[in-house]
Tab-separated table of C-alpha atoms and ligand atoms in Angstrom:
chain	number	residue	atom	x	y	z
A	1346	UNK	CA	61.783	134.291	32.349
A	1347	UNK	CA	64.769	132.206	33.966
A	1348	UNK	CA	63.296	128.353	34.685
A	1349	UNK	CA	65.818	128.326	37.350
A	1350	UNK	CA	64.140	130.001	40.737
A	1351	UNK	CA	66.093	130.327	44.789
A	1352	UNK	CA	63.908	127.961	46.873
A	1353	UNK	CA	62.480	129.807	49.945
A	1354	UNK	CA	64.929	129.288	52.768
A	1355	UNK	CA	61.612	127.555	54.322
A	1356	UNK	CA	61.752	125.172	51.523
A	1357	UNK	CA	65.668	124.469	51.681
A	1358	UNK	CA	65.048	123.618	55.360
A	1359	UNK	CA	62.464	120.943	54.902
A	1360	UNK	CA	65.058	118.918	52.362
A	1361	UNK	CA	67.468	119.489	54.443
A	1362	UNK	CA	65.818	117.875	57.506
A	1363	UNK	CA	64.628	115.336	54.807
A	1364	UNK	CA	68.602	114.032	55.129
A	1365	UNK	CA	69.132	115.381	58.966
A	1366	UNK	CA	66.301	114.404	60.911
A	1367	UNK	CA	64.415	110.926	60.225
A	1368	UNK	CA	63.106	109.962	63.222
A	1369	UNK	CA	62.920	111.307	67.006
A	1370	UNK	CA	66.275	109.768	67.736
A	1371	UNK	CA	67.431	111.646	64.816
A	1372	UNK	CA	66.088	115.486	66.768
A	1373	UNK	CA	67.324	113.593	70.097
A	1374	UNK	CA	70.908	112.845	68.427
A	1375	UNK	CA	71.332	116.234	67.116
A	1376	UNK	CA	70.395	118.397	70.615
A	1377	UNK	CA	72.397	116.119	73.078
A	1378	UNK	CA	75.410	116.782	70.912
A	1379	UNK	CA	74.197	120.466	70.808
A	1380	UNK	CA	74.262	120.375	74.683
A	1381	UNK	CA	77.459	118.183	74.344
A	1382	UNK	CA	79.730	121.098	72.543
A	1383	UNK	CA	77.805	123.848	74.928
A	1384	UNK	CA	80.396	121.917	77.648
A	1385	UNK	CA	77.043	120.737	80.041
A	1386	UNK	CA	77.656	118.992	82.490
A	1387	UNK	CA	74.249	117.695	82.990
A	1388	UNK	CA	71.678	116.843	80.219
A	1389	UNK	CA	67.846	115.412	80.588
A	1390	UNK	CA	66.512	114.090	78.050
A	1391	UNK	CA	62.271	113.959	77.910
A	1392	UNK	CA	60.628	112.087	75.715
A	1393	UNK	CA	56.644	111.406	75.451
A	1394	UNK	CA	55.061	108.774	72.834
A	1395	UNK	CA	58.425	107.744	71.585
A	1396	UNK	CA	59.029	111.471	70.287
A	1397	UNK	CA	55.717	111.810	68.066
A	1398	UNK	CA	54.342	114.339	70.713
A	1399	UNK	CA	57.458	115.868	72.607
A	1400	UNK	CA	61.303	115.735	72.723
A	1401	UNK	CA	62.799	118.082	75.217
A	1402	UNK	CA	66.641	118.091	76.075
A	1403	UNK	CA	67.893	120.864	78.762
A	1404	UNK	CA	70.992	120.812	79.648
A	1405	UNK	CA	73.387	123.310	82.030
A	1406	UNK	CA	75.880	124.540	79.446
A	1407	UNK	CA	76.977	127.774	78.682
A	1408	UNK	CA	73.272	129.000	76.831
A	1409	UNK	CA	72.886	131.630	74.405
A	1410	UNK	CA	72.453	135.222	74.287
A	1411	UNK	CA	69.858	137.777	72.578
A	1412	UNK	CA	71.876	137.395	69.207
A	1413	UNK	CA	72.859	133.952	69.652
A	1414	UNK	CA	68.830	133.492	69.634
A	1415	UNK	CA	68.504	135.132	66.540
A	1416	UNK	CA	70.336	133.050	64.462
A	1417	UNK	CA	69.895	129.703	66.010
A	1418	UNK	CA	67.323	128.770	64.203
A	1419	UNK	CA	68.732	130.314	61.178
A	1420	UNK	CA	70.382	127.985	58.299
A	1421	UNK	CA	74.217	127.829	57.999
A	1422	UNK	CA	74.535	129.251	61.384
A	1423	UNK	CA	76.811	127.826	63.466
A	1424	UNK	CA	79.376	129.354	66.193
A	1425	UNK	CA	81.606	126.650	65.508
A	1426	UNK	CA	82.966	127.225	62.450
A	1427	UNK	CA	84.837	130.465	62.149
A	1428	UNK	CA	87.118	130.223	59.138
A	1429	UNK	CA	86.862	128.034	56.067
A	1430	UNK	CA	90.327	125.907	57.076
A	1431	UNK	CA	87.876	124.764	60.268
A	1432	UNK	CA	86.199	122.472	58.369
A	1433	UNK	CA	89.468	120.566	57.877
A	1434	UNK	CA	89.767	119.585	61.529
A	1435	UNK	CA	86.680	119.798	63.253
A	1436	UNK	CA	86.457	119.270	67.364
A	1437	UNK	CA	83.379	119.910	68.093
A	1438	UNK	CA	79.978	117.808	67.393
A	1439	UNK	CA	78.160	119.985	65.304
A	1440	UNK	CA	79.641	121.890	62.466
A	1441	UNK	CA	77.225	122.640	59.775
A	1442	UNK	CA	74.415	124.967	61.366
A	1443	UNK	CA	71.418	123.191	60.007
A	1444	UNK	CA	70.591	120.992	63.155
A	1445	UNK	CA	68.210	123.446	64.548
A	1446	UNK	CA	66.680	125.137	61.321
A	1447	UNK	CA	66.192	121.211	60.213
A	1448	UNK	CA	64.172	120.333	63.466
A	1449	UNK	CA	62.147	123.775	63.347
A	1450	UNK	CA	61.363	122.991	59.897
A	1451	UNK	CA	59.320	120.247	60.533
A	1452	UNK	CA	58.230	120.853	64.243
A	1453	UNK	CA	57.198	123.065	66.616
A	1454	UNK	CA	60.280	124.059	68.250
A	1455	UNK	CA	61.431	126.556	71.001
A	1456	UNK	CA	64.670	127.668	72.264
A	1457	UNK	CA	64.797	128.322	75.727
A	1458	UNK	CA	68.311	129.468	77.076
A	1459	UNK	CA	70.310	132.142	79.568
A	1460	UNK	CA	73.941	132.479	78.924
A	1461	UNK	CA	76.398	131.685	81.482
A	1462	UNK	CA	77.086	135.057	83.569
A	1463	UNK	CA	73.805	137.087	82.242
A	1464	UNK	CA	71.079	137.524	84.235
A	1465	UNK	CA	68.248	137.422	81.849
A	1466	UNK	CA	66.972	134.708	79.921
A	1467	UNK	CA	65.321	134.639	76.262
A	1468	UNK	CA	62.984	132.221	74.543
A	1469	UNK	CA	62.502	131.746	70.412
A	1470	UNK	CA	59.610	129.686	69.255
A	1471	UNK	CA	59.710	128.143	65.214
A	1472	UNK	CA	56.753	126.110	63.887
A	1473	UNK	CA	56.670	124.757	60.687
A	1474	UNK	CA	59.831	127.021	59.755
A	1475	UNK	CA	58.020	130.146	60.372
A	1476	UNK	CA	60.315	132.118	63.123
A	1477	UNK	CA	58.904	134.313	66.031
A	1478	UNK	CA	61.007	137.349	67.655
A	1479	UNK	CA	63.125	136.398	70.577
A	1480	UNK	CA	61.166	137.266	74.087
A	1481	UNK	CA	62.559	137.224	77.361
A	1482	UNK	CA	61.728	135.258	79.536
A	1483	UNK	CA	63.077	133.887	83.434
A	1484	UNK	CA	64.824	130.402	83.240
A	1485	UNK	CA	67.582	128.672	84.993
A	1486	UNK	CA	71.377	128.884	83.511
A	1487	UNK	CA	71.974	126.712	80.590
A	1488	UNK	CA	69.553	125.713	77.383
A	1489	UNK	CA	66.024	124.020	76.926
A	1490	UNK	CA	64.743	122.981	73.498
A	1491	UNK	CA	61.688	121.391	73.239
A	1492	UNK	CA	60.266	120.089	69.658
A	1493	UNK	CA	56.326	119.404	69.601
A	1494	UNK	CA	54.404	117.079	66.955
A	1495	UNK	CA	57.651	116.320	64.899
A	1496	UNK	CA	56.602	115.702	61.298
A	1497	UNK	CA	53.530	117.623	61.657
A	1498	UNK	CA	53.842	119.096	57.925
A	1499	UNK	CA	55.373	116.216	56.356
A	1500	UNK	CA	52.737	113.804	56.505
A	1501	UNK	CA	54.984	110.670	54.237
A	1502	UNK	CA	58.035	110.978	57.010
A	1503	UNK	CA	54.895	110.782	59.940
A	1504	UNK	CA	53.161	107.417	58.458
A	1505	UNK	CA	57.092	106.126	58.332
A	1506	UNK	CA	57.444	106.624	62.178
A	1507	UNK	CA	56.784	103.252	63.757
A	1508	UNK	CA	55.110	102.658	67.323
A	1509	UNK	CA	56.093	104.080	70.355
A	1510	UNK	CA	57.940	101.581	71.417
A	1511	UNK	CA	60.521	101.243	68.466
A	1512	UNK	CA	61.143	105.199	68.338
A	1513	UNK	CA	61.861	104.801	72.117
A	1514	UNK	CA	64.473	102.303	71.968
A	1515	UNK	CA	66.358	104.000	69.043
A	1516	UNK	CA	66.485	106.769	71.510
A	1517	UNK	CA	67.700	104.787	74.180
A	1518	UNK	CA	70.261	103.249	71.463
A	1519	UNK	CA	71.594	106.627	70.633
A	1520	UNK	CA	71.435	108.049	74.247
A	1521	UNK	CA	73.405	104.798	75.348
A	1522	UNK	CA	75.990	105.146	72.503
A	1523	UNK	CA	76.592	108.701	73.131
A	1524	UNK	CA	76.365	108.494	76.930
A	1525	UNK	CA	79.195	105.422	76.764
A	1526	UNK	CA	81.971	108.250	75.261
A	1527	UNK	CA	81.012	110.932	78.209
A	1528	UNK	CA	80.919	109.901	81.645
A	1529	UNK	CA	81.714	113.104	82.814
A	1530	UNK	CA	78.398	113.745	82.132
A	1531	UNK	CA	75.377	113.413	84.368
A	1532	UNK	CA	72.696	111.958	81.941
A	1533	UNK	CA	69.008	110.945	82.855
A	1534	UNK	CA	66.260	109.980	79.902
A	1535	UNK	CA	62.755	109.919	81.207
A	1536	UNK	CA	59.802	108.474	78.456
A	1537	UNK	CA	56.314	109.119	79.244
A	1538	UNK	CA	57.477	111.221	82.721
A	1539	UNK	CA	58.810	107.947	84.015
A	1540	UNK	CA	62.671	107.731	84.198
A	1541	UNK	CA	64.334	105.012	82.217
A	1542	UNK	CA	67.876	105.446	83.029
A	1543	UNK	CA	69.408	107.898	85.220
A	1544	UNK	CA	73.865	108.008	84.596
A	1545	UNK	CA	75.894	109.678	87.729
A	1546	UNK	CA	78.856	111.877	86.345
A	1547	UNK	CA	80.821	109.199	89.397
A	1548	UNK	CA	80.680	106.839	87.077
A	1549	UNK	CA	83.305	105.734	84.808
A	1550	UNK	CA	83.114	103.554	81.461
A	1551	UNK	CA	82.741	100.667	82.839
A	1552	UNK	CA	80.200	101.587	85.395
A	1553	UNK	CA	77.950	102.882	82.587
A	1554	UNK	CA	78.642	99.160	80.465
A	1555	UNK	CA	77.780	97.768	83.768
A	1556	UNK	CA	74.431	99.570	83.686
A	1557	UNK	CA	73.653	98.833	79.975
A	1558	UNK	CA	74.803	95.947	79.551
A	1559	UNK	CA	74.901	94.105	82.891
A	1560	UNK	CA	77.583	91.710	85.010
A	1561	UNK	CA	77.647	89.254	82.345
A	1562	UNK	CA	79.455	91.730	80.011
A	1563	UNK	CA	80.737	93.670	82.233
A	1564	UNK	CA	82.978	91.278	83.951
A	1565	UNK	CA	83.805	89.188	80.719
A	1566	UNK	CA	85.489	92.103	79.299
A	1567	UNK	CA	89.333	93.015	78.833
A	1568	UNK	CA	90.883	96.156	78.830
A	1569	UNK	CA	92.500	97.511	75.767
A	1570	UNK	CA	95.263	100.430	75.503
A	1571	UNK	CA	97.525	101.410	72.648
A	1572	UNK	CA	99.514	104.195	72.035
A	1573	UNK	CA	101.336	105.948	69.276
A	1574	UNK	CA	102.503	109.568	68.516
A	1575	UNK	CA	99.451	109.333	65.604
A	1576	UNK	CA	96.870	107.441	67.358
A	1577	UNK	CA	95.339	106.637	70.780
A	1578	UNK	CA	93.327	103.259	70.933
A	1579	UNK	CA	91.882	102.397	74.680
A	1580	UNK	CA	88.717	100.801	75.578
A	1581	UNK	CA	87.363	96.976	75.976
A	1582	UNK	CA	87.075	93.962	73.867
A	1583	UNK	CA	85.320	90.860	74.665
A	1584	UNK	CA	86.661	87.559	74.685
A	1585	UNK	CA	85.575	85.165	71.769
A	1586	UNK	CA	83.251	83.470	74.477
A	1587	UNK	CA	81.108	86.435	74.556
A	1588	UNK	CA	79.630	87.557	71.040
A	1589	UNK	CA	76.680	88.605	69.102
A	1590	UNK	CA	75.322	87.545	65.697
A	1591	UNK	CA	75.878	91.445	64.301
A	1592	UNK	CA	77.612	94.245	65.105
A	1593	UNK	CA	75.410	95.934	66.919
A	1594	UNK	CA	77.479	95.783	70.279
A	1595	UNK	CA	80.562	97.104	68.287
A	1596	UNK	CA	80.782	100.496	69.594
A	1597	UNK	CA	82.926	102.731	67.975
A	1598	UNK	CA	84.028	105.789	68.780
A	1599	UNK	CA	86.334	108.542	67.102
A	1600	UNK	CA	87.315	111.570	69.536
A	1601	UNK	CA	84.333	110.548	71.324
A	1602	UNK	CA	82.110	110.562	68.623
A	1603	UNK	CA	80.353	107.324	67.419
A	1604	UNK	CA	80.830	105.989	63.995
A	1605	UNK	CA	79.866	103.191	61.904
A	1606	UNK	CA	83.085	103.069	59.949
A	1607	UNK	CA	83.979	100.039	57.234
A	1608	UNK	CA	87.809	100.251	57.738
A	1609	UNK	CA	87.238	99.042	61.781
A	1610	UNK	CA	84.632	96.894	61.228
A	1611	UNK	CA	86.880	94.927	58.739
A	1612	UNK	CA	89.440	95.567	61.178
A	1613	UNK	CA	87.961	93.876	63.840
A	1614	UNK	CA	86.413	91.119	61.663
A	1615	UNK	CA	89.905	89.767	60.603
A	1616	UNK	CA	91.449	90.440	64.652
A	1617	UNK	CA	89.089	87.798	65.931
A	1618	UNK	CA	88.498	85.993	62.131
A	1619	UNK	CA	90.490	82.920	64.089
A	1620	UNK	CA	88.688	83.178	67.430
A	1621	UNK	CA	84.766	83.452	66.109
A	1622	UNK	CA	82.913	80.849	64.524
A	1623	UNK	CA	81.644	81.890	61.129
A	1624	UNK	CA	78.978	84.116	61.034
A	1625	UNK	CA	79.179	85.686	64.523
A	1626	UNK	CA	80.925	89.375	65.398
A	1627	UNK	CA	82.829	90.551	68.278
A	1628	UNK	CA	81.509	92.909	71.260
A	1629	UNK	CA	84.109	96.207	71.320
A	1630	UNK	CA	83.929	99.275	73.132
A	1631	UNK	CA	86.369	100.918	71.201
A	1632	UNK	CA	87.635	104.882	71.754
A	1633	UNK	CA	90.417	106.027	69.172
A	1634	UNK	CA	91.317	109.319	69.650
A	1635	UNK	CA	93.498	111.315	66.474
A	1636	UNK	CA	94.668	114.170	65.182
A	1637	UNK	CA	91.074	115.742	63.524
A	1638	UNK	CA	93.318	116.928	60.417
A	1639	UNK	CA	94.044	112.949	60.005
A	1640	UNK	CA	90.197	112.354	58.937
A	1641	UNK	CA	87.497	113.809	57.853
A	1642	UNK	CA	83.136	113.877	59.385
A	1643	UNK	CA	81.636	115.653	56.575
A	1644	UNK	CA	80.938	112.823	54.599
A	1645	UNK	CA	77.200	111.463	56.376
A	1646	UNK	CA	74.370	113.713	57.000
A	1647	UNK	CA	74.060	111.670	60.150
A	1648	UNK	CA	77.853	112.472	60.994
A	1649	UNK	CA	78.025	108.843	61.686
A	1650	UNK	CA	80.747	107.847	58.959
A	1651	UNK	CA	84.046	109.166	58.083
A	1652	UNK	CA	86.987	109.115	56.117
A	1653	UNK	CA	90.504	108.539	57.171
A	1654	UNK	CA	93.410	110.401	55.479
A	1655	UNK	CA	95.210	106.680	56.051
A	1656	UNK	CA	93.457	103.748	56.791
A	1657	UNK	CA	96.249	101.514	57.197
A	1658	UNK	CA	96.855	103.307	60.752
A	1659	UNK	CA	93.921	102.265	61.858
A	1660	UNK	CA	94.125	98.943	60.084
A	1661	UNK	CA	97.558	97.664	61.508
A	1662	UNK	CA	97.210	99.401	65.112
A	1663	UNK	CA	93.912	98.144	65.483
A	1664	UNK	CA	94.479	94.942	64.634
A	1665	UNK	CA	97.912	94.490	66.744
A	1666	UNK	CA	96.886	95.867	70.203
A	1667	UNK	CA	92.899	93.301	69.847
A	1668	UNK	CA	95.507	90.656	69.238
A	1669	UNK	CA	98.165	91.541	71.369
A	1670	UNK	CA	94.609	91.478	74.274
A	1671	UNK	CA	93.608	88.158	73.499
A	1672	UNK	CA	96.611	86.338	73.190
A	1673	UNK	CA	97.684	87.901	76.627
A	1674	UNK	CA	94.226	87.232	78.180
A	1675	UNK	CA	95.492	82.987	76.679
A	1676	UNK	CA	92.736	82.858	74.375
A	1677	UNK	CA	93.789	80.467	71.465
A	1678	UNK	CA	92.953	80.547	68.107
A	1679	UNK	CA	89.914	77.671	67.464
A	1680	UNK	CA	91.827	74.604	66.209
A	1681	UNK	CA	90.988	73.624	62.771
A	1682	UNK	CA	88.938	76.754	62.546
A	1683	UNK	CA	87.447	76.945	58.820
A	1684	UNK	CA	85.139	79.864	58.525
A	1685	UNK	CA	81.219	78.650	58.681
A	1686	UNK	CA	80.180	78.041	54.952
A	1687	UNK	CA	78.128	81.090	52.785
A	1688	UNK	CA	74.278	80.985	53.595
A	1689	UNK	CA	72.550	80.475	50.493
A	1690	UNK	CA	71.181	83.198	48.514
A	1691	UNK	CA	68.803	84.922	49.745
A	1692	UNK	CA	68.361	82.857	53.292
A	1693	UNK	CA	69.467	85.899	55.468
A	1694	UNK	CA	67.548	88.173	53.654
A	1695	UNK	CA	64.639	85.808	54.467
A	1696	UNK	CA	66.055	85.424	58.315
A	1697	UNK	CA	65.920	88.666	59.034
A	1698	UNK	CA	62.409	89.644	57.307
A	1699	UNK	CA	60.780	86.785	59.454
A	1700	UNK	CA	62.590	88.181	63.082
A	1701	UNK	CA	61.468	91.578	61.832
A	1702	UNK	CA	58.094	90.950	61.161
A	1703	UNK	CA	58.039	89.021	64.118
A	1704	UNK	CA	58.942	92.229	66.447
A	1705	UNK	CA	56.917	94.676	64.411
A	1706	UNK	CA	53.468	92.104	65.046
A	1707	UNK	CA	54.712	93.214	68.605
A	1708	UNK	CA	54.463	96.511	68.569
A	1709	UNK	CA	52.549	98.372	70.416
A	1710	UNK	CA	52.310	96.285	73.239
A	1711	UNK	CA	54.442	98.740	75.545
A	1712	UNK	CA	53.356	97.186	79.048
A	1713	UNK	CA	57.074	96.306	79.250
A	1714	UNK	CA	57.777	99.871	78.368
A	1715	UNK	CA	61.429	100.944	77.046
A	1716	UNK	CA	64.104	98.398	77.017
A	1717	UNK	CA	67.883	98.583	77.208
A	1718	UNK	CA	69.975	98.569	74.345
A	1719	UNK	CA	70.844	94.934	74.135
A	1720	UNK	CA	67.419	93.661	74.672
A	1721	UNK	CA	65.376	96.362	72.323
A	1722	UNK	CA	62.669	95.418	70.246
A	1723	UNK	CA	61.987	96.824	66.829
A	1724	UNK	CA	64.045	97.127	63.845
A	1725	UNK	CA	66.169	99.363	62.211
A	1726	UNK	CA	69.093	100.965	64.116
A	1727	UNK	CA	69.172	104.727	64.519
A	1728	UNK	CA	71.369	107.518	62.221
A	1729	UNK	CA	73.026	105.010	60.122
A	1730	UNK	CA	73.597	102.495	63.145
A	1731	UNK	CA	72.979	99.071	62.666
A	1732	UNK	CA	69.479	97.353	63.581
A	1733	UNK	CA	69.372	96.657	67.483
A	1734	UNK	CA	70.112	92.964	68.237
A	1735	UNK	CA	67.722	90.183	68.593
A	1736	UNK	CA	69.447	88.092	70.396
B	1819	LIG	N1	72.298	123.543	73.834
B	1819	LIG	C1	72.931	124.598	73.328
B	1819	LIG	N2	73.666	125.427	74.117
B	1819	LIG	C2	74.297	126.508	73.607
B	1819	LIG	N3	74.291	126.835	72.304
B	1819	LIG	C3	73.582	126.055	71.471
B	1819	LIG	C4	72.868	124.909	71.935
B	1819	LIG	N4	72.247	124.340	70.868
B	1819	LIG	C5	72.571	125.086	69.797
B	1819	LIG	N5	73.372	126.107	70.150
B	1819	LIG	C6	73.921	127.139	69.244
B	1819	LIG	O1	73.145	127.144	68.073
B	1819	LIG	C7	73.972	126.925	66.928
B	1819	LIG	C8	73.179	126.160	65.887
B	1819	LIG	O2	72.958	124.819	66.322
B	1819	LIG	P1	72.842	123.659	65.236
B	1819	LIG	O3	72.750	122.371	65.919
B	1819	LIG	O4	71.775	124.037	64.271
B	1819	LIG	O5	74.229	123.784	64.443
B	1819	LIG	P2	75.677	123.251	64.828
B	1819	LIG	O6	75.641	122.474	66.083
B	1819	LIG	O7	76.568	124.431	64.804
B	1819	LIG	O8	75.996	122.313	63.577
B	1819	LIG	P3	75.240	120.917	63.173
B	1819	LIG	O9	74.146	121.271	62.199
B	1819	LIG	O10	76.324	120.119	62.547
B	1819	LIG	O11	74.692	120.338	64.417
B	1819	LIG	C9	75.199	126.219	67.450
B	1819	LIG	O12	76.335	126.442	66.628
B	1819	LIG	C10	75.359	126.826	68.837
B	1819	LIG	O13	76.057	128.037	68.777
B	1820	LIG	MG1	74.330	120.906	66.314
């Protein structure tokens, strides 16, 4: 008798969502992007408890057919991928085909969607894994899922979920950061059937800052643009009057996708290293846009970090054009600058334990209901983004 058994495909889709979905922002995350690639122009987003009980995005994209149905919730199904060499430069959001089997692993899920130019409409329903036939069923043009009592069958990822009110604003964090790279698209998020934000498709980037962020950002901010036959770098950077104490409000994107990458955060670090006082980081809204054969997303279950064929690119073009802004913008250098000295060890560990358990004692209390990135409460930052800011 072999020791060595195939796991149920059941079983290989609860470890996988194990790595792909961790939290409600997590399902949210993965389904906007879905909608994303499926070229919508509008998505709503639903959310009630701060995901625990319901998560429904519908969006007006092109939808699915009979077969499409079939195999959505299927693992290592994907219509994005059609030859091996794909993988090497990948344009869409998704790429792996285990979104969807992830999220109907460990929820009840259901797929309702009519493709673009049919007349009839189908609907697939997954609990736990277990898979139902594809009905029919009436519904407007474009795609509806809707994932019930996330977690329900893994009990150790349910007692990790925190209150309503810190799921919610990771939501509204990823919502925001992914709503920042697509003004084209008409975006509203409603918690607990009241809406929290509602973005027009009018608006342009720095409408939608505007929005998040307010005037006091929006008007400090400088434009950035820099072009080269390899890379495209446009966006805005804040003057060295405006910053935060992390990096939160670096926002990042690579052909419109967010990351959390190492190379620009060090980047950015040593562009304004003469500007900042010790200790404090820059506010960036930063789009780079490259060949997708010059990097590569398959390195982060979240999608959220990558690797670059050649850093350096980024490194010196970065670095130039966020100089090349504030010195044009007259910003000088501090004089005498010397870089705040180290903490000692162990003192931001401490720092950031006390504001944490200071937010968490305040959970719960969701009177004020949902906050704006910016100004949201609880910790942790969602797929691999850094914790929301305090200040
Ligand atoms: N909103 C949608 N509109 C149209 N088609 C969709 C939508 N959501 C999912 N699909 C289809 O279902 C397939 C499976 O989705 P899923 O998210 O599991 O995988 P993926 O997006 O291909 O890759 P990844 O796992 O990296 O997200 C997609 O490839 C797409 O064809
Ligand atoms: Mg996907």
């Amino acid at each position: 008798m072999p020791r060595i058994k195939l796991l149920p495909t059941v079983v290989i889709n609860k470890i996988a969502a194990g790595e792909v979905i961790e939290r409600p922002a997590s399902v949210v995350k993965e389904l906007v992007e879905n909608s994303i690639d499926a070229e919508a122009t509008e998505i709503t987003i639903e959310i009630e408890e701060g995901g625990r009980k319901l998560i429904r995005v519908t969006d007006n994209g092109y939808g699915m057919d009979r077969e499409d149905m079939e195999l959505a919730f299927r693992s290592h199904s994907t219509s994005k991928l059609a030859q091996p060499e794909d993988l090497m430069h990948i344009t869409t959001m998704g790429f792996r085909g285990e979104a969807l089997p992830s999220i109907g692993a460990v929820s009840h899920a259901s797929i309702v969607s009519r493709a673009r130019g049919s007349d009839t409409g189908y609907e697939v329903e997954i609990s736990g894994g277990g898979l139902d036939e594809v009905r029919r069923k009436g519904c407007a043009q474009g795609t509806c899922v809707t994932v019930r009592n996330l977690f329900f069958n893994t009990p150790v990822r349910l007692k990790f979920m925190r209150g309503e009110s810190a799921e919610m604003s990771r939501v509204t964090d990823i919502v925001t950061r992914i709503a920042l790279a697509h003004c084209h698209i008409r975006f509203e998020l409603i918690h607990n059937r009241r809406r929290v934000f509602l973005l027009l498709d009018s608006e342009g980037l720095a409408d939608r800052i505007r929005t998040f962020f307010g005037a006091d950002v929006a008007d400090a901010l400088l434009p950035l643009e820099s072009h080269t036959h390899k890379l495209n770098v446009s966006g805005y950077i804040a003057p060295p009057s405006l910053t935060r104490r992390d990096t939160r409000m670096q926002y990042i994107y690579l052909n419109s996708r967010p990351i959390r990458d190492r190379v620009v955060f060090g980047t950015l670090k040593s562009a304004y290293a003469d500007y900042l006082m010790g200790g404090r980081s820059s506010v960036v809204f930063i789009f780079m846009d490259m060949d997708p054969r010059e990097f590569d997303v398959n390195v982060h279950p979240a999608k959220a970090e990558v690797r670059f064929r050649d850093p350096s690119l980024i490194r010196n073009q970065l670095f130039a054009s966020v100089r090349d802004v504030l010195a044009s913008a007259g910003h000088a250098p501090l004089a005498g600058h010397a870089p705040a000295p180290a903490a000692p060890d162990g003192y931001r560990e401490r720092v950031t334990q006390s504001v944490r358990d200071f937010f968490s004692r305040r959970e719960g209390d969701d009177a004020q209901g949902p906050t704006l990135p910016g100004l949201t409460r609880g910790s942790g930052g969602p797929e691999g983004f850094p914790p929301p800011s305090t200040e």
